[in-house]
Short mmCIF file of C-alpha atoms in Angstrom, two decimals:
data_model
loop_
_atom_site.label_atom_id
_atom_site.label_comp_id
_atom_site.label_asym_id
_atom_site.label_seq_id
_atom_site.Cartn_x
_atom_site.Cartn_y
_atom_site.Cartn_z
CA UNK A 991 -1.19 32.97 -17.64
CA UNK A 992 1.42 32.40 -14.64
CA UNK A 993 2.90 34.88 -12.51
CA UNK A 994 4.60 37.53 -13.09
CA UNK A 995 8.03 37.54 -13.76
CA UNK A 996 10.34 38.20 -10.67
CA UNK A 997 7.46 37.03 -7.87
CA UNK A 998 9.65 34.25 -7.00
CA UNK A 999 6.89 31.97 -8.12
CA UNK A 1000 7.89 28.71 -10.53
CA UNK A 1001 5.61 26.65 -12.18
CA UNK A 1002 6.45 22.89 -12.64
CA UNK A 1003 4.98 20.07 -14.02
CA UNK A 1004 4.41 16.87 -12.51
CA UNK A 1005 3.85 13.39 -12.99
CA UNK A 1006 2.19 10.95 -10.85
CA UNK A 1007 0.24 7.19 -10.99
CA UNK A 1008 -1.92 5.89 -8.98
CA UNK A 1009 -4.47 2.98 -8.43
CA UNK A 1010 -7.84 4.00 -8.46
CA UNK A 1011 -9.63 1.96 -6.37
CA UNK A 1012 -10.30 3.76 -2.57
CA UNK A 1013 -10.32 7.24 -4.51
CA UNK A 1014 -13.62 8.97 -5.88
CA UNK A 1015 -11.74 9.95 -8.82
CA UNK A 1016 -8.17 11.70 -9.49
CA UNK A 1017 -10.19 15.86 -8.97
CA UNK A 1018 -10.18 16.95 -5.24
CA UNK A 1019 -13.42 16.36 -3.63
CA UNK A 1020 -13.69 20.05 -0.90
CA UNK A 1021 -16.37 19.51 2.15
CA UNK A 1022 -16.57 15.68 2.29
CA UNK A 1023 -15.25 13.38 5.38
CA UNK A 1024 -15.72 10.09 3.13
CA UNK A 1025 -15.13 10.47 -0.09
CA UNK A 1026 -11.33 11.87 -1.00
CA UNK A 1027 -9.31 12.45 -4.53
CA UNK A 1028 -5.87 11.61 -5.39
CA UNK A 1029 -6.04 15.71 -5.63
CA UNK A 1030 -6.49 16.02 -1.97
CA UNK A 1031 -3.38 13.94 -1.08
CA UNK A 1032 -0.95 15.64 -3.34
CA UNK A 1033 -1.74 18.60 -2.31
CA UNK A 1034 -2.22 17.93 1.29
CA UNK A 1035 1.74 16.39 1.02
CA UNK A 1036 2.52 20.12 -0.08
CA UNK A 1037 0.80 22.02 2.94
CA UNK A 1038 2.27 23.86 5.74
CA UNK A 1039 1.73 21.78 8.21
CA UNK A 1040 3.19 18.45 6.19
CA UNK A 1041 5.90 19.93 4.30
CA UNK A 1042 7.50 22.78 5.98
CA UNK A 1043 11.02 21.90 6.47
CA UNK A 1044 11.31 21.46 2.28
CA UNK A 1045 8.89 23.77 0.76
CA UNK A 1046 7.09 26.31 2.89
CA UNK A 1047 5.38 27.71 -0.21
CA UNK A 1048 3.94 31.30 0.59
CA UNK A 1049 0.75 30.57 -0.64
CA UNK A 1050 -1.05 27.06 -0.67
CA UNK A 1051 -0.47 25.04 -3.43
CA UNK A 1052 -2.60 23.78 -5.93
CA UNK A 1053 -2.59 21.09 -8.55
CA UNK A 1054 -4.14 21.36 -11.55
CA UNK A 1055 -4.94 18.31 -13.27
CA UNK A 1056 -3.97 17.18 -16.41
CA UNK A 1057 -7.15 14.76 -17.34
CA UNK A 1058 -9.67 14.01 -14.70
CA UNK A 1059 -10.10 9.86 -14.13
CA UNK A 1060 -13.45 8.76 -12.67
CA UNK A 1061 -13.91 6.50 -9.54
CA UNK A 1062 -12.21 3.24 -9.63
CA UNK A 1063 -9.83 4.61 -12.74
CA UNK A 1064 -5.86 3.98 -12.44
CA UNK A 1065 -3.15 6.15 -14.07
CA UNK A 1066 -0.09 4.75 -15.10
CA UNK A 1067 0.95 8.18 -15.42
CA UNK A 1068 -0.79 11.57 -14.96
CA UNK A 1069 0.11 15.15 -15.01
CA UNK A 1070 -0.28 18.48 -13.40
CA UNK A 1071 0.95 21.84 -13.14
CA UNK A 1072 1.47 23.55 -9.61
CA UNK A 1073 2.74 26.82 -8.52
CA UNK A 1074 5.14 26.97 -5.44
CA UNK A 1075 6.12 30.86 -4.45
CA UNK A 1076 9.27 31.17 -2.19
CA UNK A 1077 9.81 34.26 0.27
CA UNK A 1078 11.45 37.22 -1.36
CA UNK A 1079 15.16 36.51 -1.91
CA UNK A 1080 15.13 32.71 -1.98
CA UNK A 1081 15.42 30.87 -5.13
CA UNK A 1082 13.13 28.86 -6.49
CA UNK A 1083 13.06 24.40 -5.46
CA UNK A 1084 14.69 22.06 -8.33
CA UNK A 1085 12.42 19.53 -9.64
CA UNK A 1086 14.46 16.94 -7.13
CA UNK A 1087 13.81 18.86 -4.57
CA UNK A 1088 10.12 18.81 -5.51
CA UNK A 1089 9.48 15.19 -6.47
CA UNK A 1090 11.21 14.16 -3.50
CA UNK A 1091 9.21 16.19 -0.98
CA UNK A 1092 5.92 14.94 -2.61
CA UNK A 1093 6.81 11.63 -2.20
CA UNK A 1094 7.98 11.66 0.96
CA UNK A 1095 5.23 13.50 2.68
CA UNK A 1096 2.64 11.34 0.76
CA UNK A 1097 0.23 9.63 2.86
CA UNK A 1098 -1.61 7.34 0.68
CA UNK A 1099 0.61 4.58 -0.54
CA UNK A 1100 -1.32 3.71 -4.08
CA UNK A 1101 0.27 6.89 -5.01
CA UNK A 1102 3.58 7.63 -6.45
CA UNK A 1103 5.14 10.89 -8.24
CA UNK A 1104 7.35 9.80 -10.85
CA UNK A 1105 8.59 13.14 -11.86
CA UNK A 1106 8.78 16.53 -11.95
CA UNK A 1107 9.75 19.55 -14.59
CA UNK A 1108 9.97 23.55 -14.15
CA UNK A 1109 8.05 24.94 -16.83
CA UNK A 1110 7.64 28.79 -18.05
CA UNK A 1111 4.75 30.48 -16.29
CA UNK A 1112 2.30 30.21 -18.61
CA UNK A 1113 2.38 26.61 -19.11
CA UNK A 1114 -0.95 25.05 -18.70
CA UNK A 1115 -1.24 20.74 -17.83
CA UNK A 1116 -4.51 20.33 -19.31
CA UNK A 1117 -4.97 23.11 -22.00
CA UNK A 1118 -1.33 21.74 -23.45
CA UNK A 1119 -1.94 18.18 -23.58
CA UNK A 1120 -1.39 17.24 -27.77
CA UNK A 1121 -2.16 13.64 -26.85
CA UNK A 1122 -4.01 11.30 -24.19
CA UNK A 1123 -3.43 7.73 -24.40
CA UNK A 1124 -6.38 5.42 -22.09
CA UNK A 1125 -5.30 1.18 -21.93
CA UNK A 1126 -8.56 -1.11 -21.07
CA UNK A 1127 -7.35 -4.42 -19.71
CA UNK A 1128 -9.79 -7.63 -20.29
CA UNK A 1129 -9.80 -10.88 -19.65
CA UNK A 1130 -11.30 -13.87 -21.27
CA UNK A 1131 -12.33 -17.42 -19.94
CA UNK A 1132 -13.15 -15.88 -16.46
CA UNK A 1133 -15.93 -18.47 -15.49
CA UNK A 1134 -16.30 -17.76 -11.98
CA UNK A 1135 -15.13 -14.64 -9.79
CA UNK A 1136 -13.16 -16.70 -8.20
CA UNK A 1137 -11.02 -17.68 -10.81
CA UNK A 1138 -9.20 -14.68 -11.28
CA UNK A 1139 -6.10 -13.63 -9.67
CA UNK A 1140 -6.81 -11.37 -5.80
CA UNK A 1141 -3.61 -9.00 -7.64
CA UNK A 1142 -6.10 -8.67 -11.07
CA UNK A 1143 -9.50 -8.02 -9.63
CA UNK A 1144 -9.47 -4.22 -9.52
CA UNK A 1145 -7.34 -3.98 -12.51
CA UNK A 1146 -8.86 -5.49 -15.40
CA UNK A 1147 -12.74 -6.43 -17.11
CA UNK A 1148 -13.46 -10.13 -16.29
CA UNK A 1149 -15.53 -11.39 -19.05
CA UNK A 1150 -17.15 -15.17 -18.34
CA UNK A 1151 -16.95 -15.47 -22.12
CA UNK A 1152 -13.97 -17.93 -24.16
CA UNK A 1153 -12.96 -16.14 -26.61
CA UNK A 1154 -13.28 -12.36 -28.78
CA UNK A 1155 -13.56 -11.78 -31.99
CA UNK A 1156 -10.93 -9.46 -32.02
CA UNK A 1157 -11.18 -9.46 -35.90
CA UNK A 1158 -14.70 -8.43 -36.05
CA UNK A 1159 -13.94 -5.69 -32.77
CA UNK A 1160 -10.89 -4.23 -35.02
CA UNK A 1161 -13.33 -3.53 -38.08
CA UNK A 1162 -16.05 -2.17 -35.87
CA UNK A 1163 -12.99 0.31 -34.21
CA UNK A 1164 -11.92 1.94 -38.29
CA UNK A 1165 -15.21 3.10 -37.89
CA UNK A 1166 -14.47 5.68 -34.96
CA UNK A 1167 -11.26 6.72 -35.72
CA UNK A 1168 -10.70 10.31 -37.17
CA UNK A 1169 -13.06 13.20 -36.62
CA UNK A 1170 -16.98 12.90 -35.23
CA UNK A 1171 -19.18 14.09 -33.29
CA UNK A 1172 -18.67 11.38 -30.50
CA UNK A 1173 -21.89 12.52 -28.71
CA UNK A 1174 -23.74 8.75 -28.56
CA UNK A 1175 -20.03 7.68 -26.26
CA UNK A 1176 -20.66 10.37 -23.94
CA UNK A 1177 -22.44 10.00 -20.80
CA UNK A 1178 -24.40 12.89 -18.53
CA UNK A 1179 -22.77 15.35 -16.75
CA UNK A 1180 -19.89 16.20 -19.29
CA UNK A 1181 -18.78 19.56 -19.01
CA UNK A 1182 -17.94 19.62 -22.32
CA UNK A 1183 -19.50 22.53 -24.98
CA UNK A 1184 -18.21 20.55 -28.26
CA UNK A 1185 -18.43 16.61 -28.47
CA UNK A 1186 -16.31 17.15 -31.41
CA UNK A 1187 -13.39 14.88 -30.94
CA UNK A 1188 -10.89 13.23 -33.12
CA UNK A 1189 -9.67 9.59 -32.39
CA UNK A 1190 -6.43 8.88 -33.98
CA UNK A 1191 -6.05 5.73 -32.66
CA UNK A 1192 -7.87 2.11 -31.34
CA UNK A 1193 -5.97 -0.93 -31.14
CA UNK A 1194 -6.32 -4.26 -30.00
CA UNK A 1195 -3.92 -7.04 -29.06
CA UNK A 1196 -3.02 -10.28 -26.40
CA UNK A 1197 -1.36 -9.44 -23.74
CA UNK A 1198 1.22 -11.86 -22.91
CA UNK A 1199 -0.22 -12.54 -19.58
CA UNK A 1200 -0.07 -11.24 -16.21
CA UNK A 1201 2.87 -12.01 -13.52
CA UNK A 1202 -0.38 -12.88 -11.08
CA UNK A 1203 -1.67 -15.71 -12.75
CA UNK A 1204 -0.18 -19.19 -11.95
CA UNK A 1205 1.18 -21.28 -15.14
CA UNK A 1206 -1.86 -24.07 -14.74
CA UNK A 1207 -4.53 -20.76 -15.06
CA UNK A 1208 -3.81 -20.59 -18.89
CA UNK A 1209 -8.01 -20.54 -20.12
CA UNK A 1210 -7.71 -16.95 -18.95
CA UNK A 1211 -6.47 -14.74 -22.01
CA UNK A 1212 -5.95 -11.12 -21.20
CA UNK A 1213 -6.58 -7.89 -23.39
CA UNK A 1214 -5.49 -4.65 -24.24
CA UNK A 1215 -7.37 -1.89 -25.83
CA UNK A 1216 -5.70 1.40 -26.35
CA UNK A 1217 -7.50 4.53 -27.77
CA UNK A 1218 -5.52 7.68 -28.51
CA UNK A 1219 -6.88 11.82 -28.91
CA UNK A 1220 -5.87 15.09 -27.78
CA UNK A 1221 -8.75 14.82 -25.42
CA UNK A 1222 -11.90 12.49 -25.15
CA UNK A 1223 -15.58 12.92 -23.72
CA UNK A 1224 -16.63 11.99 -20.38
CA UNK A 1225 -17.13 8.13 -20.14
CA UNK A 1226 -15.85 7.98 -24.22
CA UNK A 1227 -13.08 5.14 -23.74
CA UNK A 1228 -15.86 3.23 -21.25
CA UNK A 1229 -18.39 3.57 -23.53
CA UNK A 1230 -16.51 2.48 -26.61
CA UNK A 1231 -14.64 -0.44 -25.08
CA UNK A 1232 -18.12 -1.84 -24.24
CA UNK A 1233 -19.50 -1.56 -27.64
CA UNK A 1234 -16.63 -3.20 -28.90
CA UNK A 1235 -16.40 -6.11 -26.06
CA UNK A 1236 -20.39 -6.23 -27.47
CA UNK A 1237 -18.84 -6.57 -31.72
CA UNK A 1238 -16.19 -8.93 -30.21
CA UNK A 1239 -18.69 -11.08 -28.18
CA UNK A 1240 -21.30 -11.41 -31.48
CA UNK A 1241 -24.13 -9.37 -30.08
CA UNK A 1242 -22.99 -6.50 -32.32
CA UNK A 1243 -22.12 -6.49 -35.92
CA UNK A 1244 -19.06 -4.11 -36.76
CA UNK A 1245 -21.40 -1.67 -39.09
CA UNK A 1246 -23.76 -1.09 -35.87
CA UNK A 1247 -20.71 0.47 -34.53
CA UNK A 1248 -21.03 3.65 -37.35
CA UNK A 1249 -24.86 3.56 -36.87
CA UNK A 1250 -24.76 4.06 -33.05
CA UNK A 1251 -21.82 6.74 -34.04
CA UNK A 1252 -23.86 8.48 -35.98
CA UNK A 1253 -27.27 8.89 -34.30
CA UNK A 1254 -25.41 11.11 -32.11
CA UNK A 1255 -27.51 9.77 -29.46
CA UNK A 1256 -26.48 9.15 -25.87
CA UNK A 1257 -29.74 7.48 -24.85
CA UNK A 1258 -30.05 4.96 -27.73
CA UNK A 1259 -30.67 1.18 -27.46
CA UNK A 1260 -27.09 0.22 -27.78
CA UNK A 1261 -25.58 2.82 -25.55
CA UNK A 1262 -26.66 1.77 -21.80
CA UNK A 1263 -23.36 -0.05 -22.27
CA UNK A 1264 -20.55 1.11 -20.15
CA UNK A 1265 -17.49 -0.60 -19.21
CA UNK A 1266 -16.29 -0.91 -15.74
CA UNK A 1267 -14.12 1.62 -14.30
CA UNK A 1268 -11.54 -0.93 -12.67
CA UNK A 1269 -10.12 -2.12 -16.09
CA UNK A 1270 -9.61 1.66 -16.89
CA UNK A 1271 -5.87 3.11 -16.96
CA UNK A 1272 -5.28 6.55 -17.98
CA UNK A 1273 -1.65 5.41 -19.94
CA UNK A 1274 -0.26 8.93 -21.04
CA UNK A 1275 -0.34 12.11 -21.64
CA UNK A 1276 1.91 14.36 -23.71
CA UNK A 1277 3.12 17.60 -24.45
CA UNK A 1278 4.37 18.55 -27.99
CA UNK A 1279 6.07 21.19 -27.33
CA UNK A 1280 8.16 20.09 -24.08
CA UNK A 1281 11.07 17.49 -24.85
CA UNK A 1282 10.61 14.15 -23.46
CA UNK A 1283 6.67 14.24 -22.78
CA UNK A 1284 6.20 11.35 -20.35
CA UNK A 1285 8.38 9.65 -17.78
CA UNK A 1286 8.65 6.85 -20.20
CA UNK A 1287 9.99 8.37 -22.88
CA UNK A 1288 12.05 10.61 -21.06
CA UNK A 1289 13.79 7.84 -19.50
CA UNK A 1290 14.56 6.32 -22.99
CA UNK A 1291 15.64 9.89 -24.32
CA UNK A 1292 18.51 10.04 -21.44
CA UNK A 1293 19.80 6.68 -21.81
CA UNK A 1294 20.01 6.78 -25.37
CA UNK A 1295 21.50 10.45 -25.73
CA UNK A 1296 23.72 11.72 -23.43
CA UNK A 1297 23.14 15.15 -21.97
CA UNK A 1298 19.32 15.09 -22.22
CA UNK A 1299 17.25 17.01 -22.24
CA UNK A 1300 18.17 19.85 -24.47
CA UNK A 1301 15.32 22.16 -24.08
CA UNK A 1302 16.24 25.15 -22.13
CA UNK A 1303 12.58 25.46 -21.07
CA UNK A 1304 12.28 22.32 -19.17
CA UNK A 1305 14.39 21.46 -15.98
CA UNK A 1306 13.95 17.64 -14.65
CA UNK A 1307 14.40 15.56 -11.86
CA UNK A 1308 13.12 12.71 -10.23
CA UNK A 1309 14.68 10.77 -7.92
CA UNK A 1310 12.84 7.96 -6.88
CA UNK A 1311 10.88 7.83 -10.56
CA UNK A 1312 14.63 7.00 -12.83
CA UNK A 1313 15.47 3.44 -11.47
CA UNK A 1314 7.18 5.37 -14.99
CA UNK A 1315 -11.71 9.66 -18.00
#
C-alpha cells in the first residue's frame, strides 16, 4: 500500500527506454564506483541536489521497477512507480511537471522518459503488470564482424549463418506456449519461488530491414522474435530464443523443444544455450486496469478519440514523449 491519504504524497507511474549497453542492468547497483543502473540515474535526476528548483520532494525518491533487464538489455519502454511528497500545503507536481524534470536533469543520454501518469496510492509497477512483451532482433548472412552495421552491433544477434528455418523454429515455439513449468529456460540466481509461467505468445517474422544498412548490404536478413506473459523467469526469453535460433539453424528438431521443456532441467545438454544480451529489448509492459497501458498505445488512443483518457484514476503528461529480463 501507498500513503496515506492527505500526506501530500502522489504516486505516479512512469515510463522510460533506454539502451543497455554501459549499464549493469536497469536495478540500481548501491556501494559500487564502476558498475551503475539505469535505476541510479533516474533517481539521481530526482535528488536534492539535481532537482531542487522543480521537485524538492521531502523525502528521497525511489523508483521501483517495473521488470528488471540484465546487462547489455535495451527497453523500448519500461515502467516504474515513484513516490514524490510535497511540504504541507503545496499540491502535488502534474505528470508534465514530472516527465519534464526527469528529463531534463538526466545525465546519461541513452536514457529517455517518455511519460508519466498519477496513479492511486496503492498502485504497484511490477505487482500490476497483466502483460510483458520482450523483441529479440537477429540477423542472418553476417559472415564477418565486420560486416554489420557500427549503428546494429549492440542491438541485434549476428548469426554467420544464411538462412533460418523459420518454419521449423515456429513449430518448435507451439510447443511453449500456454502454461509450464518453464524451469529448464531459467538460469541461476532467479529469485523466483514458482517457475510456473504461462506464455501466451512467440512469434516470428522478417523485419523489413534496418535504416543502418546500406542498399548493396542486402545478404544480411534481420529477425524478430517476440514472446509475450504476465511475467517470465530470469534469462527465459534468452534462453528460449537460443533454442529456437538452434531448431531454426538444424541442430535441433522442433519436438526436442517439448523434451528439453519438460525435463524441467536447467543443467541439461541442450540448455548451456543462452542468447546474447545485446539483441534483447524489453518491448512493453501493460496495465489492465489503467487506460492506455503504454506510451504507444496511449498515443494512438488520443489521436483517434478526442478527450482521452477517460479514466478518472490516471492523469498524463509527457512533453517531450507525444511528438514511445
Amino acid at each position: 500500500m501507498g500513503p496515506a491519504a492527505g500526506s501530500g504524497t502522489a504516486r505516479y507511474l512512469v515510463y522510460f527506454q533506454y539502451l543497455g549497453t554501459e549499464f549493469n542492468g536497469v536495478a540500481a547497483v548501491r556501494g559500487s564506483q564502476r558498475a551503475v543502473g539505469v535505476q541510479n540515474y533516474l533517481e539521481a535526476a530526482l535528488s536534492p541536489q539535481e532537482a531542487a528548483k522543480r521537485l524538492n520532494s521531502v523525502v528521497p525518491v525511489k523508483f521501483t521497477i517495473s521488470s528488471r533487464t540484465d546487462a547489455g538489455v535495451h527497453a523500448l519502454c519500461n515502467a516504474a512507480h515513484l513516490d514524490v511528497q510535497r511540504r504541507s500545503g503545496q499540491p502535488p507536481f502534474s505528470p508534465e511537471v514530472l516527465a519534464e524534470a526527469l528529463n531534463a536533469h538526466l545525465r546519461h543520454p541513452a536514457i529517455r522518459v517518455l511519460q508519466a501518469f498519477r496513479v492511486p496510492s496503492d498502485f504497484h509497477a511490477r505487482h500490476a503488470a497483466t502483460s510483458r512483451t520482450y523483441l529479440y532482433r537477429l540477423v542472418t548472412g553476417c559472415h564477418r564482424p565486420d560486416h554489420l552495421s557500427v549503428f546494429e552491433r549492440n542491438r541485434c544477434w549476428a548469426l554467420q549463418a544464411d538462412c533460418l528455418d523459420v518454419d521449423a523454429m515456429q513449430e518448435a515455439a507451439q510447443h511453449l506456449l500456454g502454461t509450464h513449468d518453464f524451469s529448464a529456460f531459467q538460469s541461476a540466481g532467479s529469485p523466483s519461488t514458482s517457475s510456473v509461467r504461462t506464455l501466451r505468445r512467440a512469434s516470428m517474422a522478417p523485419d523489413p530491414g534496418s535504416l543502418f544498412i546500406l542498399p548493396g548490404e542486402n545478404r544480411l536478413q534481420f529477425w524478430n522474435l517476440e514472446f509475450e506473459s504476465q511475467s517470465f523467469l530470469y534469462k527465459q526469453v534468452r534462453r528460449m530464443t537460443a533454442v529456437l535460433v538452434a531448431v531454426g539453424l538444424g541442430t535441433l528438431m522442433p519436438a526436442q523443444v517439448k523434451v528439453i521443456l519438460e525435463s524441467r532441467d536447467p543443467l541439461g545438454r541442450h540448455q548451456a544455450r543462452v542468447a546474447p544480451a545485446h539483441g534483447l529489448f524489453l518491448k512493453s509492459v501493460l496495465y489492465g486496469s489503467l487506460a492506455g497501458g503504454n506510451p504507444a498505445s496511449v498515443q494512438r488512443e488520443s489521436e483517434e478519440t478526442p478527450g482521452w483518457p477517460k479514466n478518472p484514476h490516471l492523469e498524463t503528461g509527457s512533453p517531450k514523449a507525444r511528438g514511445v529480463e
